[in-house]
Amino acid sequence: KSVARSLASSAFQSSVLCTSESSGTTTPGAIMQCSKCAWVVAQACVKDYQTTSHSLEEVKGTGTPSMRDPHEFERKLRCFVPSMLRLGKGWEERLGGVGNGLESYSFQLQEIDRKEGKWQLIYGAWEDFGKGRQVAEIRVDIGRVFGLQCPDVGFAGFLRCFGPALRHKEPHRGILSDSAQISYKLDQMEEPCWELPASPKTCKLTLAGQGEVASQRVQAGITEKAADA
């Protein structure tokens, strides 16, 4: 929580905010964002896009080069975050059979990645003090973790246990979902708490339209003859 208050805004400003920004680089100038669809683009790259359908506004704080330096932010982030995490007492009971034995593991900082609108830290836990199989991971996102369309910054944490895929009897095959998650916004008054996935339920959904609207192709100015232009 203290890390989110100190670094969440800087994490967003130094993250990847334009397709022209590769790993470790930023585009000179401010970042523009559409107030309607949350599309982001560097001010220097606006001329390369059809923007008549967008309402672009400058993102606060992105016009200062020192605030967008990803190398400086990564150094600061590594000084703030712990290199090791441990789950508190009672976690195995909360996660049910999925998290058996996780309280005895230490999660070590594995990597720090610069993502779109945020930074991500990945902690991993392995058997035999790092010599065996990986049993779980914790991912921590800092920045605009609720999507670029949401101006709020904060952090989000996700715990994924690999136990179902490692068991000998009927192992899970395919993508493993997260076992628990937590999120926090800087202006949030309530204390953050971990949330567990809800039990699967069967329900019916009804989709109904609300009249005709212009397609995305029309809004972007793409015509039938665009391919021949």
Coordinates of N, CA and C in Angstrom, one line a residue:
K1 N 0.8 -1.2 0.0 CA 0.0 0.0 0.0 C 0.9 1.2 0.0
S2 N 1.9 1.3 0.8 CA 2.8 2.4 0.8 C 3.6 2.6 -0.5
V3 N 3.9 1.5 -1.1 CA 4.6 1.5 -2.4 C 3.6 2.1 -3.4
A4 N 2.4 1.7 -3.4 CA 1.4 2.3 -4.4 C 1.3 3.8 -4.2
R5 N 1.2 4.3 -3.0 CA 1.0 5.7 -2.8 C 2.3 6.5 -3.3
S6 N 3.4 5.9 -3.2 CA 4.7 6.6 -3.6 C 5.0 6.5 -5.1
L7 N 4.6 5.4 -5.7 CA 5.1 5.1 -7.0 C 4.0 4.9 -8.1
A8 N 2.7 4.8 -7.8 CA 1.7 4.5 -8.7 C 1.7 5.5 -9.9
S9 N 1.7 6.8 -9.6 CA 1.6 7.8 -10.6 C 2.8 7.8 -11.5
S10 N 4.0 7.7 -10.9 CA 5.2 7.6 -11.7 C 5.3 6.3 -12.5
A11 N 4.7 5.2 -12.0 CA 4.7 4.0 -12.8 C 3.9 4.1 -14.1
F12 N 2.8 4.8 -14.0 CA 2.0 5.1 -15.2 C 2.8 6.0 -16.2
Q13 N 3.4 7.1 -15.7 CA 4.0 8.0 -16.5 C 5.3 7.4 -17.2
S14 N 5.9 6.5 -16.6 CA 7.1 5.9 -17.2 C 6.9 4.6 -17.9
S15 N 5.6 4.2 -18.0 CA 5.2 2.9 -18.7 C 5.2 3.1 -20.2
V16 N 4.9 2.0 -20.9 CA 4.7 2.1 -22.4 C 3.4 2.7 -22.7
L17 N 3.4 3.9 -23.3 CA 2.2 4.7 -23.6 C 2.0 4.9 -25.1
C18 N 2.8 4.3 -25.9 CA 2.6 4.5 -27.4 C 3.3 3.3 -28.1
T19 N 2.7 3.0 -29.2 CA 3.3 1.9 -30.0 C 4.7 2.2 -30.5
S20 N 5.1 3.4 -30.5 CA 6.5 3.8 -30.9 C 7.5 3.6 -29.8
E21 N 7.0 3.3 -28.6 CA 7.9 3.1 -27.5 C 8.3 1.7 -27.3
S22 N 9.5 1.4 -27.6 CA 10.0 0.0 -27.4 C 10.5 -0.1 -25.9
S23 N 11.0 -1.3 -25.6 CA 11.5 -1.6 -24.3 C 12.7 -0.7 -23.9
G24 N 12.5 0.1 -22.8 CA 13.6 1.0 -22.4 C 13.7 2.3 -23.0
T25 N 12.7 2.7 -23.9 CA 12.7 4.0 -24.6 C 11.4 4.7 -24.4
T26 N 11.4 6.0 -24.5 CA 10.2 6.8 -24.5 C 10.2 7.8 -25.6
T27 N 9.1 8.2 -26.1 CA 8.9 9.2 -27.2 C 9.0 10.6 -26.6
P28 N 9.8 11.4 -27.2 CA 9.9 12.8 -26.7 C 8.5 13.5 -26.8
G29 N 8.3 14.4 -25.9 CA 7.0 15.1 -25.9 C 6.0 14.5 -25.0
A30 N 4.8 15.1 -24.9 CA 3.7 14.6 -24.0 C 3.0 13.5 -24.7
I31 N 2.2 12.8 -23.9 CA 1.3 11.7 -24.3 C -0.1 12.2 -24.4
M32 N -0.8 11.9 -25.5 CA -2.2 12.3 -25.7 C -3.1 11.1 -25.5
Q33 N -4.3 11.4 -24.9 CA -5.3 10.4 -24.7 C -6.6 10.8 -25.1
C34 N -7.4 10.0 -25.8 CA -8.7 10.3 -26.2 C -9.7 10.2 -25.0
S35 N -10.4 11.3 -24.8 CA -11.3 11.3 -23.6 C -12.6 10.5 -23.8
K36 N -12.8 9.9 -25.1 CA -13.9 9.1 -25.4 C -13.6 7.6 -25.3
C37 N -12.5 7.2 -25.9 CA -12.2 5.8 -25.9 C -10.9 5.4 -25.2
A38 N -10.2 6.3 -24.6 CA -9.0 6.1 -23.8 C -7.8 5.7 -24.7
W39 N -7.9 5.8 -26.0 CA -6.7 5.5 -26.8 C -5.6 6.5 -26.5
V40 N -4.4 6.0 -26.4 CA -3.2 6.8 -26.1 C -2.2 6.8 -27.3
V41 N -1.5 7.9 -27.5 CA -0.6 8.1 -28.5 C 0.4 9.2 -28.2
A42 N 1.6 9.1 -28.5 CA 2.6 10.2 -28.3 C 2.3 11.4 -29.2
Q43 N 2.5 12.6 -28.6 CA 2.2 13.8 -29.4 C 2.9 13.8 -30.7
A44 N 4.2 13.3 -30.7 CA 5.0 13.3 -31.9 C 4.5 12.4 -32.9
C45 N 3.6 11.4 -32.5 CA 3.1 10.4 -33.5 C 1.7 10.7 -33.9
V46 N 1.1 11.7 -33.5 CA -0.3 12.0 -33.8 C -0.5 12.2 -35.3
K47 N 0.5 12.8 -36.0 CA 0.4 13.0 -37.4 C 0.4 11.7 -38.2
D48 N 0.8 10.6 -37.6 CA 0.8 9.3 -38.3 C -0.5 8.6 -38.3
Y49 N -1.5 9.1 -37.6 CA -2.8 8.4 -37.4 C -4.0 9.3 -37.9
Q50 N -5.1 8.7 -38.2 CA -6.3 9.3 -38.5 C -7.0 9.6 -37.1
T51 N -7.0 10.9 -36.7 CA -7.5 11.2 -35.4 C -8.7 12.1 -35.4
T52 N -9.4 12.2 -36.5 CA -10.6 13.1 -36.6 C -11.7 12.6 -35.7
S53 N -11.8 11.3 -35.4 CA -12.8 10.7 -34.6 C -12.5 10.7 -33.1
H54 N -11.3 11.2 -32.8 CA -10.8 11.2 -31.4 C -10.9 12.6 -30.8
S55 N -11.0 12.7 -29.5 CA -10.9 13.9 -28.8 C -9.7 13.8 -27.8
L56 N -8.5 14.2 -28.4 CA -7.2 14.0 -27.7 C -7.0 15.1 -26.7
E57 N -6.5 14.7 -25.5 CA -6.1 15.6 -24.4 C -4.8 15.2 -23.9
E58 N -3.9 16.1 -23.4 CA -2.6 15.8 -22.9 C -2.8 15.1 -21.5
V59 N -2.1 14.0 -21.3 CA -2.1 13.3 -20.1 C -1.2 14.0 -19.1
K60 N -1.7 14.4 -18.0 CA -1.0 15.2 -17.0 C 0.3 14.5 -16.5
G61 N 1.4 15.2 -16.6 CA 2.7 14.7 -16.1 C 3.6 14.0 -17.1
T62 N 3.0 13.8 -18.3 CA 3.8 13.1 -19.3 C 4.7 14.0 -20.2
G63 N 4.6 15.3 -20.0 CA 5.4 16.2 -20.8 C 6.8 16.5 -20.2
T64 N 7.0 16.0 -19.0 CA 8.3 16.2 -18.4 C 9.2 15.0 -18.6
P65 N 10.3 15.1 -19.3 CA 11.2 14.0 -19.6 C 11.7 13.2 -18.4
S66 N 12.0 13.9 -17.3 CA 12.5 13.3 -16.1 C 11.5 12.4 -15.5
M67 N 10.2 12.7 -15.6 CA 9.1 11.9 -15.0 C 8.8 10.6 -15.9
R68 N 9.3 10.6 -17.1 CA 9.0 9.5 -18.0 C 10.2 8.6 -18.2
D69 N 11.3 8.8 -17.5 CA 12.5 8.0 -17.6 C 12.3 6.6 -17.0
P70 N 12.2 5.6 -17.8 CA 11.9 4.2 -17.3 C 13.1 3.7 -16.5
H71 N 14.3 4.0 -16.9 CA 15.5 3.5 -16.1 C 15.6 4.1 -14.7
E72 N 15.3 5.3 -14.6 CA 15.3 6.0 -13.3 C 14.2 5.4 -12.4
F73 N 13.0 5.2 -13.0 CA 11.9 4.6 -12.3 C 12.2 3.2 -11.8
E74 N 12.8 2.4 -12.7 CA 13.1 1.0 -12.3 C 14.0 0.9 -11.2
R75 N 15.0 1.8 -11.2 CA 16.0 1.9 -10.0 C 15.2 2.2 -8.7
K76 N 14.3 3.2 -8.8 CA 13.6 3.6 -7.6 C 12.6 2.4 -7.2
L77 N 12.0 1.7 -8.2 CA 11.1 0.7 -7.8 C 11.8 -0.5 -7.1
R78 N 13.0 -0.8 -7.6 CA 13.8 -1.9 -7.0 C 14.2 -1.6 -5.6
C79 N 14.4 -0.3 -5.3 CA 14.7 0.1 -3.9 C 13.5 0.0 -3.0
F80 N 12.3 0.2 -3.5 CA 11.1 0.2 -2.7 C 10.6 -1.1 -2.4
V81 N 10.5 -2.0 -3.4 CA 9.8 -3.3 -3.2 C 10.7 -4.3 -2.6
P82 N 10.1 -5.2 -1.8 CA 10.9 -6.3 -1.2 C 11.4 -7.3 -2.2
S83 N 12.5 -7.9 -1.9 CA 13.0 -9.0 -2.8 C 12.4 -10.3 -2.5
M84 N 11.7 -10.4 -1.4 CA 11.1 -11.7 -1.0 C 9.7 -11.5 -0.3
L85 N 8.7 -12.3 -0.6 CA 7.4 -12.3 0.0 C 7.1 -13.6 0.6
R86 N 6.3 -13.5 1.7 CA 5.8 -14.7 2.4 C 4.3 -14.5 2.6
L87 N 3.5 -15.6 2.4 CA 2.1 -15.6 2.7 C 1.9 -15.7 4.2
G88 N 0.9 -14.9 4.7 CA 0.6 -15.0 6.2 C -0.1 -16.2 6.6
K89 N -0.2 -16.4 7.9 CA -0.8 -17.6 8.5 C -2.3 -17.6 8.1
G90 N -2.8 -18.7 7.8 CA -4.2 -18.9 7.4 C -4.5 -18.9 5.9
W91 N -3.5 -18.7 5.1 CA -3.7 -18.6 3.7 C -4.1 -20.0 3.1
E92 N -3.5 -21.0 3.6 CA -3.8 -22.4 3.1 C -5.3 -22.7 3.3
E93 N -5.8 -22.3 4.4 CA -7.2 -22.5 4.7 C -8.1 -21.7 3.8
R94 N -7.7 -20.4 3.6 CA -8.6 -19.6 2.7 C -8.6 -20.1 1.3
L95 N -7.5 -20.6 0.8 CA -7.5 -21.1 -0.6 C -8.0 -22.5 -0.8
G96 N -8.3 -23.1 0.3 CA -8.8 -24.5 0.2 C -7.7 -25.5 -0.2
G97 N -8.1 -26.4 -1.0 CA -7.1 -27.5 -1.4 C -6.1 -26.9 -2.4
V98 N -6.4 -25.8 -3.0 CA -5.5 -25.3 -4.1 C -4.2 -24.8 -3.5
G99 N -4.2 -24.2 -2.3 CA -3.0 -23.6 -1.8 C -2.3 -24.4 -0.7
N100 N -2.4 -25.7 -0.7 CA -1.8 -26.5 0.3 C -0.3 -26.4 0.3
G101 N 0.3 -26.0 1.4 CA 1.8 -25.9 1.5 C 2.4 -24.6 1.2
L102 N 1.6 -23.6 0.7 CA 2.1 -22.3 0.2 C 2.7 -21.5 1.4
E103 N 2.2 -21.7 2.6 CA 2.7 -20.9 3.7 C 4.2 -21.2 4.0
S104 N 4.7 -22.3 3.6 CA 6.1 -22.7 3.9 C 7.0 -22.2 2.8
Y105 N 6.5 -21.6 1.8 CA 7.4 -21.1 0.7 C 7.7 -19.6 0.7
S106 N 8.8 -19.3 0.2 CA 9.2 -17.9 0.1 C 9.1 -17.5 -1.4
F107 N 8.5 -16.4 -1.7 CA 8.3 -15.9 -3.1 C 9.5 -14.9 -3.4
Q108 N 10.3 -15.2 -4.3 CA 11.5 -14.4 -4.6 C 11.2 -13.6 -5.9
L109 N 11.7 -12.3 -5.9 CA 11.5 -11.4 -7.0 C 12.2 -12.0 -8.2
Q110 N 11.4 -12.3 -9.3 CA 11.9 -13.0 -10.4 C 12.2 -12.0 -11.6
E111 N 11.3 -11.1 -11.8 CA 11.5 -10.1 -12.9 C 10.6 -8.9 -12.7
I112 N 11.1 -7.8 -13.4 CA 10.3 -6.5 -13.4 C 10.1 -6.1 -14.8
D113 N 8.9 -6.0 -15.3 CA 8.6 -5.7 -16.7 C 7.8 -4.4 -16.8
R114 N 8.2 -3.6 -17.8 CA 7.5 -2.4 -18.2 C 6.4 -2.7 -19.2
K115 N 5.2 -2.5 -18.7 CA 4.0 -2.8 -19.5 C 3.2 -1.6 -20.0
E116 N 2.2 -1.8 -20.7 CA 1.3 -0.7 -21.2 C 0.5 -0.1 -20.1
G117 N 0.9 1.1 -19.7 CA 0.2 1.8 -18.6 C 0.5 1.4 -17.2
K118 N 1.5 0.5 -17.1 CA 1.8 0.0 -15.7 C 3.2 -0.7 -15.8
W119 N 3.6 -1.1 -14.6 CA 4.8 -1.9 -14.4 C 4.4 -3.2 -13.7
Q120 N 5.0 -4.3 -13.9 CA 4.6 -5.6 -13.3 C 5.8 -6.2 -12.7
L121 N 5.6 -6.7 -11.4 CA 6.6 -7.4 -10.7 C 6.1 -8.9 -10.6
I122 N 7.0 -9.8 -10.8 CA 6.7 -11.2 -10.7 C 7.5 -11.9 -9.7
Y123 N 6.9 -12.5 -8.7 CA 7.6 -13.3 -7.6 C 7.2 -14.8 -7.8
G124 N 8.3 -15.6 -7.7 CA 8.1 -17.0 -7.9 C 8.5 -17.8 -6.7
A125 N 7.8 -19.0 -6.4 CA 8.1 -19.9 -5.4 C 8.4 -21.3 -6.0
W126 N 9.6 -21.9 -5.5 CA 10.0 -23.1 -6.1 C 10.2 -24.2 -5.0
E127 N 10.1 -25.4 -5.4 CA 10.5 -26.5 -4.4 C 12.0 -26.6 -4.2
D128 N 12.4 -27.1 -3.1 CA 13.8 -27.3 -2.7 C 14.6 -26.0 -2.8
F129 N 14.0 -24.9 -2.3 CA 14.7 -23.7 -2.2 C 15.2 -23.2 -3.6
G130 N 14.4 -23.3 -4.6 CA 14.7 -22.8 -5.9 C 15.3 -23.8 -6.8
K131 N 15.5 -25.0 -6.4 CA 16.1 -26.1 -7.2 C 15.1 -27.0 -7.9
G132 N 13.9 -27.0 -7.4 CA 12.8 -27.8 -8.0 C 11.9 -27.1 -8.8
R133 N 10.6 -27.7 -8.9 CA 9.6 -27.1 -9.8 C 9.0 -25.8 -9.2
Q134 N 8.5 -25.0 -10.0 CA 7.9 -23.8 -9.5 C 6.4 -24.2 -9.1
V135 N 6.0 -23.8 -7.9 CA 4.8 -24.2 -7.4 C 3.7 -23.0 -7.4
A136 N 4.2 -21.8 -7.4 CA 3.2 -20.7 -7.4 C 3.9 -19.4 -7.8
E137 N 3.1 -18.4 -8.2 CA 3.7 -17.1 -8.5 C 2.8 -16.0 -8.0
I138 N 3.3 -14.8 -7.7 CA 2.6 -13.6 -7.3 C 2.9 -12.5 -8.3
R139 N 2.0 -12.0 -9.0 CA 2.2 -10.8 -9.9 C 1.6 -9.6 -9.3
V140 N 2.4 -8.5 -9.3 CA 2.0 -7.2 -8.7 C 2.1 -6.2 -9.8
D141 N 1.0 -5.5 -10.1 CA 0.9 -4.5 -11.1 C 0.8 -3.1 -10.4
I142 N 1.6 -2.1 -10.9 CA 1.6 -0.8 -10.3 C 1.4 0.2 -11.5
G143 N 0.4 1.1 -11.3 CA 0.2 2.1 -12.4 C -1.3 2.2 -12.6
R144 N -1.7 2.3 -13.9 CA -3.1 2.2 -14.3 C -3.5 0.8 -14.4
V145 N -3.7 0.1 -13.3 CA -4.0 -1.3 -13.3 C -5.4 -1.7 -13.6
F146 N -6.3 -0.7 -13.7 CA -7.7 -0.9 -14.0 C -8.1 -0.6 -15.4
G147 N -7.0 -0.5 -16.3 CA -7.2 -0.2 -17.7 C -6.9 1.2 -18.0
L148 N -6.5 1.5 -19.2 CA -6.1 2.8 -19.6 C -7.3 3.8 -19.6
Q149 N -8.5 3.2 -19.8 CA -9.7 4.0 -19.8 C -10.1 4.6 -18.4
C150 N -9.5 4.0 -17.4 CA -9.7 4.4 -16.0 C -8.6 5.3 -15.5
P151 N -8.8 6.6 -15.2 CA -7.7 7.5 -14.8 C -7.1 7.2 -13.4
D152 N -7.7 6.3 -12.7 CA -7.2 6.0 -11.3 C -6.0 5.1 -11.4
V153 N -5.0 5.4 -10.5 CA -3.8 4.6 -10.5 C -3.8 3.9 -9.1
G154 N -3.0 2.8 -9.0 CA -2.9 2.1 -7.8 C -2.1 0.8 -8.0
F155 N -2.5 -0.3 -7.3 CA -1.8 -1.5 -7.6 C -2.8 -2.7 -7.6
A156 N -2.4 -3.8 -8.1 CA -3.2 -5.0 -8.1 C -2.3 -6.2 -8.0
G157 N -2.7 -7.1 -7.2 CA -1.9 -8.3 -6.9 C -2.7 -9.6 -7.3
F158 N -2.0 -10.6 -7.9 CA -2.6 -11.8 -8.3 C -1.8 -13.0 -7.8
L159 N -2.4 -13.9 -7.2 CA -1.7 -15.2 -6.8 C -2.2 -16.3 -7.6
R160 N -1.2 -17.0 -8.2 CA -1.6 -18.2 -9.0 C -0.8 -19.4 -8.5
C161 N -1.6 -20.4 -8.2 CA -1.0 -21.7 -7.6 C -0.9 -22.7 -8.7
F162 N 0.3 -23.3 -8.9 CA 0.4 -24.3 -10.0 C 0.2 -25.8 -9.5
G163 N -0.4 -25.9 -8.2 CA -0.6 -27.2 -7.7 C -1.5 -28.1 -8.5
P164 N -2.6 -27.5 -9.0 CA -3.5 -28.4 -9.9 C -2.8 -29.0 -11.1
A165 N -1.8 -28.3 -11.6 CA -1.1 -28.8 -12.8 C 0.0 -29.8 -12.4
L166 N 0.5 -29.8 -11.1 CA 1.6 -30.6 -10.7 C 1.2 -31.9 -10.0
R167 N -0.1 -32.0 -9.7 CA -0.6 -33.2 -9.0 C -0.5 -34.4 -9.9
H168 N -0.3 -35.6 -9.4 CA -0.1 -36.8 -10.1 C -1.5 -37.4 -10.6
K169 N -2.5 -37.2 -9.8 CA -3.8 -37.7 -10.2 C -4.7 -36.6 -10.8
E170 N -5.1 -36.9 -12.0 CA -5.9 -35.9 -12.8 C -5.3 -34.5 -12.8
P171 N -4.1 -34.3 -13.3 CA -3.6 -33.0 -13.3 C -4.3 -32.1 -14.3
H172 N -4.3 -30.8 -13.9 CA -5.0 -29.8 -14.8 C -4.2 -29.6 -16.0
R173 N -4.9 -29.4 -17.2 CA -4.3 -29.1 -18.4 C -4.9 -27.9 -19.0
G174 N -4.0 -27.0 -19.5 CA -4.5 -25.7 -20.1 C -4.1 -24.6 -19.2
I175 N -4.7 -23.4 -19.4 CA -4.4 -22.2 -18.7 C -4.9 -22.3 -17.3
L176 N -4.1 -21.9 -16.3 CA -4.5 -21.9 -14.9 C -5.0 -20.5 -14.6
S177 N -6.2 -20.4 -13.9 CA -6.7 -19.1 -13.5 C -6.1 -18.7 -12.2
D178 N -6.2 -17.4 -11.8 CA -5.6 -16.9 -10.6 C -6.4 -17.5 -9.4
S179 N -5.7 -17.8 -8.3 CA -6.3 -18.3 -7.1 C -6.9 -17.2 -6.2
A180 N -6.3 -16.0 -6.3 CA -6.8 -14.9 -5.5 C -6.2 -13.6 -6.1
Q181 N -6.9 -12.5 -5.8 CA -6.5 -11.2 -6.3 C -6.8 -10.1 -5.3
I182 N -6.1 -9.0 -5.4 CA -6.3 -7.8 -4.5 C -6.0 -6.6 -5.3
S183 N -6.7 -5.5 -5.1 CA -6.5 -4.2 -5.8 C -6.7 -3.1 -4.9
Y184 N -6.1 -1.9 -5.2 CA -6.2 -0.7 -4.4 C -6.0 0.5 -5.3
K185 N -6.9 1.5 -5.1 CA -6.8 2.8 -5.8 C -6.3 3.8 -4.8
L186 N -5.5 4.8 -5.3 CA -4.9 5.8 -4.4 C -6.0 6.5 -3.6
D187 N -7.2 6.8 -4.2 CA -8.2 7.6 -3.5 C -9.2 6.6 -2.7
Q188 N -8.8 5.4 -2.6 CA -9.7 4.4 -1.9 C -9.6 4.5 -0.4
M189 N -10.7 4.6 0.3 CA -10.8 4.8 1.7 C -10.7 3.4 2.4
E190 N -11.3 2.4 1.8 CA -11.3 1.1 2.4 C -10.0 0.4 2.3
E191 N -9.7 -0.4 3.3 CA -8.5 -1.2 3.3 C -8.6 -2.3 2.2
P192 N -7.5 -2.5 1.4 CA -7.6 -3.6 0.4 C -7.7 -4.9 1.1
C193 N -8.3 -5.9 0.4 CA -8.4 -7.2 0.9 C -8.4 -8.2 -0.2
W194 N -7.9 -9.4 0.0 CA -7.8 -10.4 -1.0 C -9.2 -11.0 -1.4
E195 N -9.4 -11.2 -2.6 CA -10.7 -11.8 -3.1 C -10.4 -13.1 -3.8
L196 N -11.3 -14.1 -3.5 CA -11.2 -15.4 -4.1 C -12.2 -15.6 -5.3
P197 N -12.0 -16.4 -6.2 CA -12.9 -16.6 -7.4 C -14.2 -17.1 -6.8
A198 N -15.3 -16.7 -7.4 CA -16.6 -17.2 -7.1 C -16.9 -18.5 -7.7
S199 N -17.7 -19.3 -7.1 CA -18.1 -20.6 -7.6 C -18.7 -20.5 -8.9
P200 N -18.5 -21.4 -9.9 CA -19.1 -21.4 -11.2 C -20.6 -21.4 -11.1
K201 N -21.3 -20.6 -11.9 CA -22.8 -20.6 -11.9 C -23.2 -20.5 -13.3
T202 N -24.4 -21.1 -13.6 CA -25.0 -21.1 -14.9 C -26.1 -20.0 -14.9
C203 N -26.1 -19.1 -15.9 CA -27.1 -18.1 -15.9 C -27.4 -17.8 -17.4
K204 N -28.5 -17.0 -17.6 CA -28.9 -16.6 -19.0 C -28.7 -15.1 -19.2
L205 N -28.2 -14.8 -20.3 CA -28.0 -13.4 -20.7 C -28.8 -13.0 -21.9
T206 N -29.4 -11.8 -21.9 CA -30.2 -11.4 -23.0 C -29.5 -10.1 -23.6
L207 N -29.1 -10.1 -24.8 CA -28.5 -9.0 -25.5 C -29.5 -8.2 -26.3
A208 N -29.6 -6.9 -26.1 CA -30.6 -6.1 -26.9 C -29.9 -4.8 -27.4
G209 N -30.2 -4.5 -28.6 CA -29.6 -3.3 -29.2 C -30.4 -2.0 -28.8
Q210 N -29.8 -0.9 -29.0 CA -30.4 0.4 -28.7 C -30.5 1.4 -29.9
G211 N -30.6 0.8 -31.1 CA -30.7 1.7 -32.2 C -29.4 1.6 -33.0
E212 N -29.4 2.2 -34.2 CA -28.3 2.2 -35.1 C -27.2 3.2 -34.7
V213 N -25.9 2.9 -34.8 CA -24.8 3.8 -34.6 C -23.8 3.6 -35.7
A214 N -23.0 4.6 -35.9 CA -21.9 4.5 -36.9 C -20.9 3.5 -36.5
S215 N -20.4 2.7 -37.5 CA -19.4 1.7 -37.2 C -18.1 2.3 -36.9
Q216 N -17.2 1.5 -36.4 CA -15.8 2.0 -36.1 C -15.1 2.4 -37.4
R217 N -15.4 1.7 -38.5 CA -14.7 2.0 -39.7 C -15.2 3.4 -40.2
V218 N -16.5 3.7 -40.0 CA -17.0 5.0 -40.4 C -16.5 6.1 -39.5
Q219 N -16.4 5.9 -38.2 CA -15.9 6.9 -37.3 C -14.4 7.2 -37.5
A220 N -13.7 6.2 -38.0 CA -12.2 6.3 -38.3 C -12.0 6.9 -39.6
G221 N -13.0 7.1 -40.5 CA -12.9 7.6 -41.8 C -12.4 6.6 -42.8
I222 N -12.6 5.3 -42.6 CA -12.2 4.3 -43.5 C -13.3 4.0 -44.5
T223 N -13.1 4.2 -45.8 CA -14.1 4.0 -46.8 C -13.8 2.7 -47.5
E224 N -14.7 2.3 -48.4 CA -14.6 1.1 -49.2 C -13.4 1.2 -50.2
K225 N -12.9 2.4 -50.5 CA -11.8 2.6 -51.4 C -10.5 2.8 -50.7
A226 N -10.5 2.6 -49.4 CA -9.3 2.9 -48.6 C -8.1 2.0 -49.0
A227 N -8.5 0.8 -49.4 CA -7.4 -0.2 -49.8 C -6.7 0.2 -51.1
D228 N -7.4 1.0 -51.9 CA -6.8 1.4 -53.2 C -6.1 2.7 -53.1
A229 N -6.2 3.4 -52.0 CA -5.6 4.7 -51.8 C -4.1 4.6 -51.8

